[in-house]
mmCIF file of C-alpha atoms in Angstrom:
data_model
loop_
_atom_site.group_PDB
_atom_site.id
_atom_site.type_symbol
_atom_site.label_atom_id
_atom_site.label_comp_id
_atom_site.label_asym_id
_atom_site.label_seq_id
_atom_site.Cartn_x
_atom_site.Cartn_y
_atom_site.Cartn_z
ATOM 1 C CA MET A 1 -15.507 7.133 -28.771
ATOM 2 C CA ASN A 2 -12.956 6.297 -32.035
ATOM 3 C CA GLU A 3 -11.271 9.054 -34.153
ATOM 4 C CA THR A 4 -10.697 8.683 -37.403
ATOM 5 C CA THR A 5 -8.805 10.990 -39.741
ATOM 6 C CA THR A 6 -9.440 10.450 -43.467
ATOM 7 C CA PHE A 7 -5.867 11.827 -45.798
ATOM 8 C CA SER A 8 -6.237 13.063 -49.545
ATOM 9 C CA PHE A 9 -3.822 12.017 -52.032
ATOM 10 C CA PRO A 10 -3.264 12.496 -55.134
ATOM 11 C CA TYR A 11 -4.053 10.613 -58.140
ATOM 12 C CA ASN A 12 -4.915 10.090 -61.872
ATOM 13 C CA SER A 13 -9.157 10.935 -61.997
ATOM 14 C CA LYS A 14 -8.287 8.016 -65.591
ATOM 15 C CA SER A 15 -8.197 5.515 -63.682
ATOM 16 C CA ASN A 16 -10.563 6.088 -61.355
ATOM 17 C CA THR A 17 -8.350 5.121 -59.027
ATOM 18 C CA ASN A 18 -9.381 5.578 -55.559
ATOM 19 C CA PRO A 19 -6.929 7.007 -52.337
ATOM 20 C CA PRO A 20 -5.305 3.949 -50.201
ATOM 21 C CA PRO A 21 -7.143 3.375 -47.488
ATOM 22 C CA PRO A 22 -4.563 1.812 -44.210
ATOM 23 C CA PHE A 23 -3.365 4.757 -42.366
ATOM 24 C CA THR A 24 -7.541 5.498 -42.072
ATOM 25 C CA ILE A 25 -7.460 2.030 -40.219
ATOM 26 C CA THR A 26 -4.156 1.728 -37.974
ATOM 27 C CA ILE A 27 -5.247 5.118 -37.248
ATOM 28 C CA THR A 28 -8.387 4.171 -35.389
ATOM 29 C CA MET A 29 -6.442 -0.011 -34.354
ATOM 30 C CA SER A 30 -3.599 3.062 -32.409
ATOM 31 C CA THR A 31 -7.197 5.446 -30.489
ATOM 32 C CA THR A 32 -8.192 1.811 -29.622
ATOM 33 C CA GLN A 33 -5.584 0.253 -27.958
ATOM 34 C CA SER A 34 -5.093 3.879 -26.181
ATOM 35 C CA GLU A 35 -8.550 4.000 -24.555
ATOM 36 C CA LYS A 36 -7.939 0.620 -23.624
ATOM 37 C CA GLN A 37 -4.946 0.486 -21.746
ATOM 38 C CA ALA A 38 -5.961 3.979 -20.252
ATOM 39 C CA LEU A 39 -9.337 2.580 -18.948
ATOM 40 C CA PHE A 40 -7.119 -0.983 -17.462
ATOM 41 C CA ILE A 41 -4.727 0.919 -15.547
ATOM 42 C CA THR A 42 -8.542 3.170 -14.531
ATOM 43 C CA SER A 43 -9.207 0.030 -12.965
ATOM 44 C CA LEU A 44 -6.415 -0.345 -11.543
ATOM 45 C CA ILE A 45 -6.189 2.008 -9.531
ATOM 46 C CA ILE A 46 -10.475 1.828 -8.661
ATOM 47 C CA PHE A 47 -9.312 -1.634 -7.256
ATOM 48 C CA TRP A 48 -6.111 -0.894 -5.355
ATOM 49 C CA TYR A 49 -7.820 2.275 -4.022
ATOM 50 C CA SER A 50 -10.900 0.093 -2.707
ATOM 51 C CA SER A 51 -8.419 -3.319 -1.805
ATOM 52 C CA ASN A 52 -6.268 -0.890 0.457
ATOM 53 C CA ILE A 53 -9.390 1.408 2.131
ATOM 54 C CA GLY A 54 -11.371 -1.893 2.444
ATOM 55 C CA VAL A 55 -8.653 -3.151 4.262
ATOM 56 C CA LEU A 56 -8.494 -0.032 6.610
ATOM 57 C CA LEU A 57 -11.737 0.161 7.574
ATOM 58 C CA LEU A 58 -12.191 -3.728 8.014
ATOM 59 C CA ASN A 59 -9.513 -3.977 10.111
ATOM 60 C CA LYS A 60 -11.175 -1.340 12.621
ATOM 61 C CA LEU A 61 -14.440 -3.062 12.051
ATOM 62 C CA LEU A 62 -13.349 -6.165 13.768
ATOM 63 C CA LEU A 63 -10.754 -5.020 15.898
ATOM 64 C CA SER A 64 -13.033 -2.005 17.342
ATOM 65 C CA ASN A 65 -16.877 -3.288 16.492
ATOM 66 C CA HIS A 66 -16.889 -6.660 16.883
ATOM 67 C CA GLY A 67 -15.442 -7.348 19.812
ATOM 68 C CA PHE A 68 -12.169 -9.605 18.027
ATOM 69 C CA SER A 69 -9.094 -7.344 19.947
ATOM 70 C CA PHE A 70 -6.874 -9.786 18.450
ATOM 71 C CA PRO A 71 -4.182 -7.926 15.834
ATOM 72 C CA ILE A 72 -1.509 -10.082 16.556
ATOM 73 C CA PHE A 73 -3.763 -12.776 15.486
ATOM 74 C CA LEU A 74 -5.848 -10.715 12.817
ATOM 75 C CA THR A 75 -1.456 -9.971 10.798
ATOM 76 C CA MET A 76 -1.246 -13.576 11.277
ATOM 77 C CA CYS A 77 -3.876 -13.755 8.998
ATOM 78 C CA HIS A 78 -3.231 -11.819 6.843
ATOM 79 C CA MET A 79 0.174 -13.221 6.155
ATOM 80 C CA SER A 80 -1.063 -16.252 5.646
ATOM 81 C CA ALA A 81 -3.253 -15.264 3.184
ATOM 82 C CA CYS A 82 0.082 -13.285 1.036
ATOM 83 C CA ALA A 83 1.516 -16.753 1.578
ATOM 84 C CA VAL A 84 -0.648 -18.955 -0.073
ATOM 85 C CA LEU A 85 -2.154 -16.533 -3.112
ATOM 86 C CA SER A 86 1.138 -15.198 -3.464
ATOM 87 C CA TYR A 87 2.368 -18.685 -4.240
ATOM 88 C CA VAL A 88 -0.335 -19.336 -6.211
ATOM 89 C CA SER A 89 -0.351 -16.214 -8.235
ATOM 90 C CA ILE A 90 3.583 -16.779 -9.219
ATOM 91 C CA VAL A 91 4.037 -20.178 -9.286
ATOM 92 C CA PHE A 92 0.293 -21.011 -10.867
ATOM 93 C CA LEU A 93 -0.909 -17.864 -12.813
ATOM 94 C CA LYS A 94 2.434 -17.110 -13.942
ATOM 95 C CA ILE A 95 2.154 -12.826 -12.720
ATOM 96 C CA VAL A 96 5.731 -12.376 -12.292
ATOM 97 C CA PRO A 97 8.893 -14.948 -13.230
ATOM 98 C CA PHE A 98 9.303 -17.097 -10.010
ATOM 99 C CA GLN A 99 12.710 -15.054 -8.288
ATOM 100 C CA ARG A 100 14.715 -18.085 -5.650
ATOM 101 C CA ILE A 101 16.876 -16.871 -3.447
ATOM 102 C CA LYS A 102 20.397 -17.255 -4.070
ATOM 103 C CA SER A 103 21.906 -16.763 -0.529
ATOM 104 C CA ARG A 104 22.453 -17.469 2.909
ATOM 105 C CA SER A 105 22.723 -13.659 3.909
ATOM 106 C CA GLN A 106 20.186 -13.140 1.059
ATOM 107 C CA PHE A 107 17.762 -15.337 3.391
ATOM 108 C CA PHE A 108 18.758 -13.307 6.214
ATOM 109 C CA ARG A 109 17.952 -10.711 4.676
ATOM 110 C CA ILE A 110 14.064 -11.296 4.075
ATOM 111 C CA ALA A 111 14.434 -12.277 7.440
ATOM 112 C CA THR A 112 14.887 -8.863 8.424
ATOM 113 C CA LEU A 113 12.484 -7.384 6.202
ATOM 114 C CA SER A 114 10.001 -9.640 7.208
ATOM 115 C CA ILE A 115 10.907 -9.101 11.165
ATOM 116 C CA VAL A 116 10.266 -5.545 10.606
ATOM 117 C CA PHE A 117 7.470 -5.184 8.621
ATOM 118 C CA CYS A 118 6.154 -7.339 10.816
ATOM 119 C CA GLY A 119 6.299 -4.728 13.690
ATOM 120 C CA SER A 120 4.820 -2.202 11.177
ATOM 121 C CA VAL A 121 1.919 -4.285 10.501
ATOM 122 C CA VAL A 122 0.913 -5.315 14.186
ATOM 123 C CA GLY A 123 1.887 -1.853 15.785
ATOM 124 C CA GLY A 124 -1.348 -0.313 12.422
ATOM 125 C CA ASN A 125 -3.567 -2.800 13.822
ATOM 126 C CA ILE A 126 -3.041 -2.786 17.599
ATOM 127 C CA SER A 127 -3.313 1.502 17.015
ATOM 128 C CA LEU A 128 -6.654 0.911 14.807
ATOM 129 C CA ARG A 129 -8.314 -0.144 18.181
ATOM 130 C CA TYR A 130 -7.775 2.919 20.314
ATOM 131 C CA LEU A 131 -7.988 5.213 16.891
ATOM 132 C CA PRO A 132 -9.988 6.645 14.810
ATOM 133 C CA VAL A 133 -8.903 5.422 10.789
ATOM 134 C CA SER A 134 -8.893 9.226 9.651
ATOM 135 C CA PHE A 135 -6.432 9.885 12.711
ATOM 136 C CA ASN A 136 -4.541 6.679 12.393
ATOM 137 C CA GLN A 137 -4.462 8.284 8.500
ATOM 138 C CA ALA A 138 -2.680 11.664 9.383
ATOM 139 C CA VAL A 139 0.002 9.703 11.879
ATOM 140 C CA GLY A 140 0.552 7.349 8.693
ATOM 141 C CA ALA A 141 0.923 10.242 6.739
ATOM 142 C CA THR A 142 3.933 11.397 8.092
ATOM 143 C CA THR A 143 6.684 7.897 6.406
ATOM 144 C CA PRO A 144 8.228 10.422 4.788
ATOM 145 C CA PHE A 145 9.894 12.029 7.859
ATOM 146 C CA PHE A 146 10.634 9.046 8.672
ATOM 147 C CA THR A 147 12.505 7.901 5.975
ATOM 148 C CA ALA A 148 14.240 10.835 5.814
ATOM 149 C CA LEU A 149 15.294 10.512 9.165
ATOM 150 C CA PHE A 150 15.790 6.432 8.769
ATOM 151 C CA ALA A 151 18.226 7.059 5.256
ATOM 152 C CA TYR A 152 20.167 10.165 6.894
ATOM 153 C CA LEU A 153 21.011 8.065 10.248
ATOM 154 C CA ILE A 154 21.534 4.717 8.982
ATOM 155 C CA THR A 155 23.149 5.735 5.247
ATOM 156 C CA LEU A 156 24.617 9.413 5.991
ATOM 157 C CA LYS A 157 22.150 10.103 3.062
ATOM 158 C CA ARG A 158 21.594 14.129 2.776
ATOM 159 C CA GLU A 159 18.674 16.197 0.124
ATOM 160 C CA ALA A 160 18.522 18.962 -0.061
ATOM 161 C CA TRP A 161 17.491 21.865 2.948
ATOM 162 C CA ILE A 162 14.721 22.425 0.932
ATOM 163 C CA THR A 163 13.756 19.442 0.576
ATOM 164 C CA TYR A 164 13.404 18.257 4.526
ATOM 165 C CA GLY A 165 12.473 22.144 5.120
ATOM 166 C CA CYS A 166 8.444 20.835 3.600
ATOM 167 C CA LEU A 167 9.206 17.838 6.249
ATOM 168 C CA VAL A 168 8.599 20.487 9.199
ATOM 169 C CA PRO A 169 4.775 21.286 8.251
ATOM 170 C CA VAL A 170 4.559 17.514 8.018
ATOM 171 C CA VAL A 171 5.249 16.922 12.019
ATOM 172 C CA ALA A 172 3.761 19.617 13.196
ATOM 173 C CA GLY A 173 0.256 18.813 10.882
ATOM 174 C CA VAL A 174 0.018 16.091 12.848
ATOM 175 C CA VAL A 175 0.999 17.982 16.145
ATOM 176 C CA ILE A 176 -2.170 20.219 15.895
ATOM 177 C CA ALA A 177 -3.893 16.625 14.353
ATOM 178 C CA SER A 178 -3.386 14.796 18.059
ATOM 179 C CA GLY A 179 -3.970 18.251 19.746
ATOM 180 C CA GLY A 180 -7.471 18.070 18.386
ATOM 181 C CA GLU A 181 -8.346 15.146 18.255
ATOM 182 C CA PRO A 182 -11.660 14.349 20.563
ATOM 183 C CA SER A 183 -10.721 10.272 20.417
ATOM 184 C CA PHE A 184 -6.920 10.647 20.732
ATOM 185 C CA HIS A 185 -5.537 8.178 22.997
ATOM 186 C CA LEU A 186 -2.263 8.134 23.982
ATOM 187 C CA TYR A 187 -1.459 3.748 23.678
ATOM 188 C CA GLY A 188 -2.104 4.606 20.041
ATOM 189 C CA PHE A 189 -0.464 7.014 19.612
ATOM 190 C CA ILE A 190 2.685 5.371 20.659
ATOM 191 C CA MET A 191 1.458 2.498 18.788
ATOM 192 C CA CYS A 192 0.741 4.377 15.207
ATOM 193 C CA ILE A 193 3.436 6.063 15.325
ATOM 194 C CA GLY A 194 5.799 2.949 15.589
ATOM 195 C CA ALA A 195 4.084 1.240 13.274
ATOM 196 C CA THR A 196 4.421 4.835 11.268
ATOM 197 C CA ALA A 197 8.440 4.182 12.077
ATOM 198 C CA ALA A 198 8.934 0.498 11.357
ATOM 199 C CA ARG A 199 7.335 1.242 7.458
ATOM 200 C CA ALA A 200 9.924 3.860 6.445
ATOM 201 C CA PHE A 201 12.891 1.789 7.654
ATOM 202 C CA LYS A 202 11.513 -1.064 6.256
ATOM 203 C CA SER A 203 12.081 0.601 3.089
ATOM 204 C CA VAL A 204 15.126 1.936 3.879
ATOM 205 C CA LEU A 205 16.536 -1.463 5.098
ATOM 206 C CA GLN A 206 14.895 -3.001 1.314
ATOM 207 C CA GLY A 207 17.616 -0.228 -0.431
ATOM 208 C CA ILE A 208 19.980 -1.601 1.155
ATOM 209 C CA LEU A 209 19.488 -4.825 2.022
ATOM 210 C CA LEU A 210 19.127 -6.043 -1.684
ATOM 211 C CA SER A 211 20.194 -3.808 -3.278
ATOM 212 C CA SER A 212 22.980 -5.919 -5.881
ATOM 213 C CA GLU A 213 21.533 -6.381 -8.892
ATOM 214 C CA GLY A 214 21.683 -9.925 -8.120
ATOM 215 C CA GLU A 215 19.689 -9.953 -5.024
ATOM 216 C CA LYS A 216 17.029 -7.568 -5.772
ATOM 217 C CA LEU A 217 13.161 -9.796 -5.905
ATOM 218 C CA ASN A 218 10.512 -7.558 -7.233
ATOM 219 C CA SER A 219 8.208 -6.836 -4.585
ATOM 220 C CA MET A 220 5.872 -9.652 -5.232
ATOM 221 C CA ASN A 221 8.828 -12.414 -4.424
ATOM 222 C CA LEU A 222 9.353 -10.654 -2.093
ATOM 223 C CA LEU A 223 6.315 -11.259 0.029
ATOM 224 C CA LEU A 224 6.592 -14.756 -1.039
ATOM 225 C CA TYR A 225 9.658 -14.964 0.948
ATOM 226 C CA MET A 226 8.339 -12.848 3.598
ATOM 227 C CA SER A 227 5.286 -14.382 4.705
ATOM 228 C CA PRO A 228 5.905 -17.924 5.967
ATOM 229 C CA ILE A 229 8.888 -16.303 8.150
ATOM 230 C CA ALA A 230 6.251 -13.541 9.552
ATOM 231 C CA ILE A 231 3.558 -16.145 10.102
ATOM 232 C CA LEU A 232 6.660 -18.479 12.193
ATOM 233 C CA VAL A 233 7.353 -15.040 13.649
ATOM 234 C CA LEU A 234 3.523 -14.062 15.128
ATOM 235 C CA LEU A 235 3.059 -17.442 15.856
ATOM 236 C CA PRO A 236 4.576 -18.396 19.447
ATOM 237 C CA ALA A 237 3.422 -14.531 20.020
ATOM 238 C CA THR A 238 -0.122 -15.296 19.342
ATOM 239 C CA LEU A 239 0.138 -17.256 20.917
ATOM 240 C CA VAL A 240 1.517 -15.120 24.737
ATOM 241 C CA MET A 241 0.136 -12.504 23.909
ATOM 242 C CA GLU A 242 -3.392 -13.662 22.608
ATOM 243 C CA PRO A 243 -3.822 -16.855 24.191
ATOM 244 C CA ASN A 244 -7.164 -17.041 24.176
ATOM 245 C CA VAL A 245 -7.698 -15.919 20.811
ATOM 246 C CA ILE A 246 -8.850 -19.271 19.688
ATOM 247 C CA ASP A 247 -11.947 -19.915 21.962
ATOM 248 C CA VAL A 248 -13.022 -16.268 22.226
ATOM 249 C CA THR A 249 -12.682 -15.564 18.145
ATOM 250 C CA THR A 250 -15.547 -19.362 17.821
ATOM 251 C CA THR A 251 -17.427 -17.347 20.221
ATOM 252 C CA LEU A 252 -17.665 -14.532 19.076
ATOM 253 C CA ALA A 253 -18.306 -16.093 15.589
ATOM 254 C CA THR A 254 -20.949 -17.882 16.966
ATOM 255 C CA GLU A 255 -22.748 -14.528 18.097
ATOM 256 C CA HIS A 256 -21.944 -12.591 14.175
ATOM 257 C CA ARG A 257 -22.517 -15.641 11.920
ATOM 258 C CA TYR A 258 -20.433 -13.131 9.445
ATOM 259 C CA LEU A 259 -17.332 -12.903 10.960
ATOM 260 C CA GLY A 260 -15.181 -15.930 9.553
ATOM 261 C CA LEU A 261 -16.058 -14.391 6.898
ATOM 262 C CA LEU A 262 -15.076 -10.677 7.118
ATOM 263 C CA ILE A 263 -11.946 -12.185 8.881
ATOM 264 C CA LEU A 264 -11.235 -14.195 5.507
ATOM 265 C CA VAL A 265 -12.152 -11.563 2.954
ATOM 266 C CA ASN A 266 -10.105 -9.635 5.082
ATOM 267 C CA SER A 267 -7.280 -11.519 4.715
ATOM 268 C CA ALA A 268 -7.204 -11.981 1.275
ATOM 269 C CA MET A 269 -7.978 -7.669 0.901
ATOM 270 C CA ALA A 270 -4.887 -7.428 2.523
ATOM 271 C CA TYR A 271 -2.949 -10.070 -0.431
ATOM 272 C CA GLY A 272 -4.862 -7.858 -3.201
ATOM 273 C CA ALA A 273 -3.789 -4.726 -2.522
ATOM 274 C CA ASN A 274 -0.058 -6.020 -2.333
ATOM 275 C CA LEU A 275 -1.155 -7.096 -5.321
ATOM 276 C CA LEU A 276 -2.128 -3.824 -7.236
ATOM 277 C CA ASN A 277 0.156 -1.729 -5.743
ATOM 278 C CA PHE A 278 2.575 -3.765 -7.376
ATOM 279 C CA LEU A 279 0.581 -3.619 -10.760
ATOM 280 C CA VAL A 280 0.153 0.011 -10.492
ATOM 281 C CA THR A 281 3.907 0.557 -9.830
ATOM 282 C CA LYS A 282 3.818 -1.359 -13.157
ATOM 283 C CA HIS A 283 2.111 0.165 -15.085
ATOM 284 C CA THR A 284 2.555 4.180 -14.119
ATOM 285 C CA SER A 285 4.997 5.165 -12.094
ATOM 286 C CA ALA A 286 6.705 5.328 -8.217
ATOM 287 C CA LEU A 287 5.700 9.239 -8.236
ATOM 288 C CA THR A 288 2.334 8.146 -9.245
ATOM 289 C CA LEU A 289 1.315 5.932 -7.010
ATOM 290 C CA GLN A 290 3.058 8.175 -4.466
ATOM 291 C CA VAL A 291 0.284 10.959 -5.498
ATOM 292 C CA LEU A 292 -2.195 8.459 -5.762
ATOM 293 C CA GLY A 293 -0.961 6.978 -1.712
ATOM 294 C CA ASN A 294 -1.766 10.948 -0.633
ATOM 295 C CA ALA A 295 -4.904 11.037 -2.284
ATOM 296 C CA LYS A 296 -6.273 7.413 -0.714
ATOM 297 C CA GLY A 297 -5.275 8.501 2.654
ATOM 298 C CA ALA A 298 -8.048 11.769 2.741
ATOM 299 C CA VAL A 299 -10.348 9.136 0.777
ATOM 300 C CA ALA A 300 -9.880 6.488 3.807
ATOM 301 C CA VAL A 301 -10.906 10.183 6.307
ATOM 302 C CA VAL A 302 -13.403 11.482 4.553
ATOM 303 C CA ILE A 303 -14.943 7.600 4.443
ATOM 304 C CA SER A 304 -14.804 6.539 7.741
ATOM 305 C CA ILE A 305 -16.070 9.265 8.952
ATOM 306 C CA LEU A 306 -18.649 8.500 6.735
ATOM 307 C CA LEU A 307 -18.997 5.546 7.648
ATOM 308 C CA PHE A 308 -17.537 5.073 11.664
ATOM 309 C CA ARG A 309 -19.630 9.023 12.542
ATOM 310 C CA ASN A 310 -16.013 9.835 14.758
ATOM 311 C CA PRO A 311 -16.609 12.808 15.660
ATOM 312 C CA VAL A 312 -13.896 15.314 14.765
ATOM 313 C CA THR A 313 -12.834 19.270 15.141
ATOM 314 C CA PHE A 314 -11.425 22.006 12.778
ATOM 315 C CA ILE A 315 -8.586 22.081 14.582
ATOM 316 C CA GLY A 316 -7.706 18.470 13.457
ATOM 317 C CA ILE A 317 -8.893 18.292 10.192
ATOM 318 C CA ALA A 318 -6.289 21.715 9.744
ATOM 319 C CA GLY A 319 -3.691 19.634 11.053
ATOM 320 C CA TYR A 320 -4.549 17.296 8.723
ATOM 321 C CA THR A 321 -3.941 19.066 5.527
ATOM 322 C CA MET A 322 -1.101 20.659 6.778
ATOM 323 C CA THR A 323 -0.019 16.990 7.020
ATOM 324 C CA VAL A 324 -0.662 16.238 3.822
ATOM 325 C CA MET A 325 0.158 19.207 2.086
ATOM 326 C CA GLY A 326 3.565 18.870 3.453
ATOM 327 C CA VAL A 327 4.084 15.374 2.459
ATOM 328 C CA VAL A 328 2.918 16.555 -1.243
ATOM 329 C CA ALA A 329 5.918 19.295 -1.236
ATOM 330 C CA TYR A 330 8.766 16.945 -0.127
ATOM 331 C CA GLY A 331 7.765 14.870 -3.427
ATOM 332 C CA GLU A 332 7.704 17.404 -5.111
ATOM 333 C CA ALA A 333 11.109 19.099 -3.822
ATOM 334 C CA LYS A 334 12.664 14.729 -3.974
ATOM 335 C CA ARG A 335 12.035 14.694 -7.533
ATOM 336 C CA ARG A 336 12.676 18.659 -8.457
ATOM 337 C CA TYR A 337 16.447 17.915 -6.361
ATOM 338 C CA LYS A 338 17.826 14.695 -6.649
#
């Protein structure tokens, strides 16, 4: 609903001159544009939530409920979709300007990031075979702890003591949640911790390796270059560690007629999550994305419990809540004492 404001202007009544109306028209247009912008950003956030949570739940569904126990191959499917759709989005649809690699050293830096990124995604997918989504998200919420740790170890970058203090409940919450998790699995937990650490390591490395002004790439162009490299790394890993993936997947596809479609949709949503992550950051801010990310984890936990009906305990919920509150406090402290 548009709001209009009427202004009164002095005029000569004898000349029957009416007050000029342009101000009313201008304010009406401005209100309409503001409402359209708010609707656009809200839609972006809803789609971003849907794609991120959808990928997570579909990963769990595929890896735990359909006998499709091939996390490396699934990650390769994700990277293949990201490679193709990134090329289409940037070169043909021109969502963002195309950025070229300018040097061999820049290429090797991107390749390093790609390998670390592969490790984080594969580790996360492996953990979903053994852990419920709720506990996976609780462990994943410790990313700020590992980011601060690697930033200090690699760059000697120090934060205020109160900022580090906020990380105590982040770690303590996961320890408490681990003790209260009925479906705790040590190997899955190790993979999840490894994936979380790799994700944090990648963000720190990205800030170091692509820090010069001439070598910076936006996240969509970085994904365009990282995806093919990831495929080259994941393909031999799949052939060695999951040699029967084609035979088993073909057999499963005859039993579950929608398995192929699920893998295809899952892979496309993996790219959509990256694209929407970029667009939400572009149209809001990195801080807004961080806040929304914290809330997204909680939403994913609730949906996964309702969907998969995995058992939860009060201790587990309390631990996860403590972790999320610690992450929120850490983000606020980092912003204030930056």
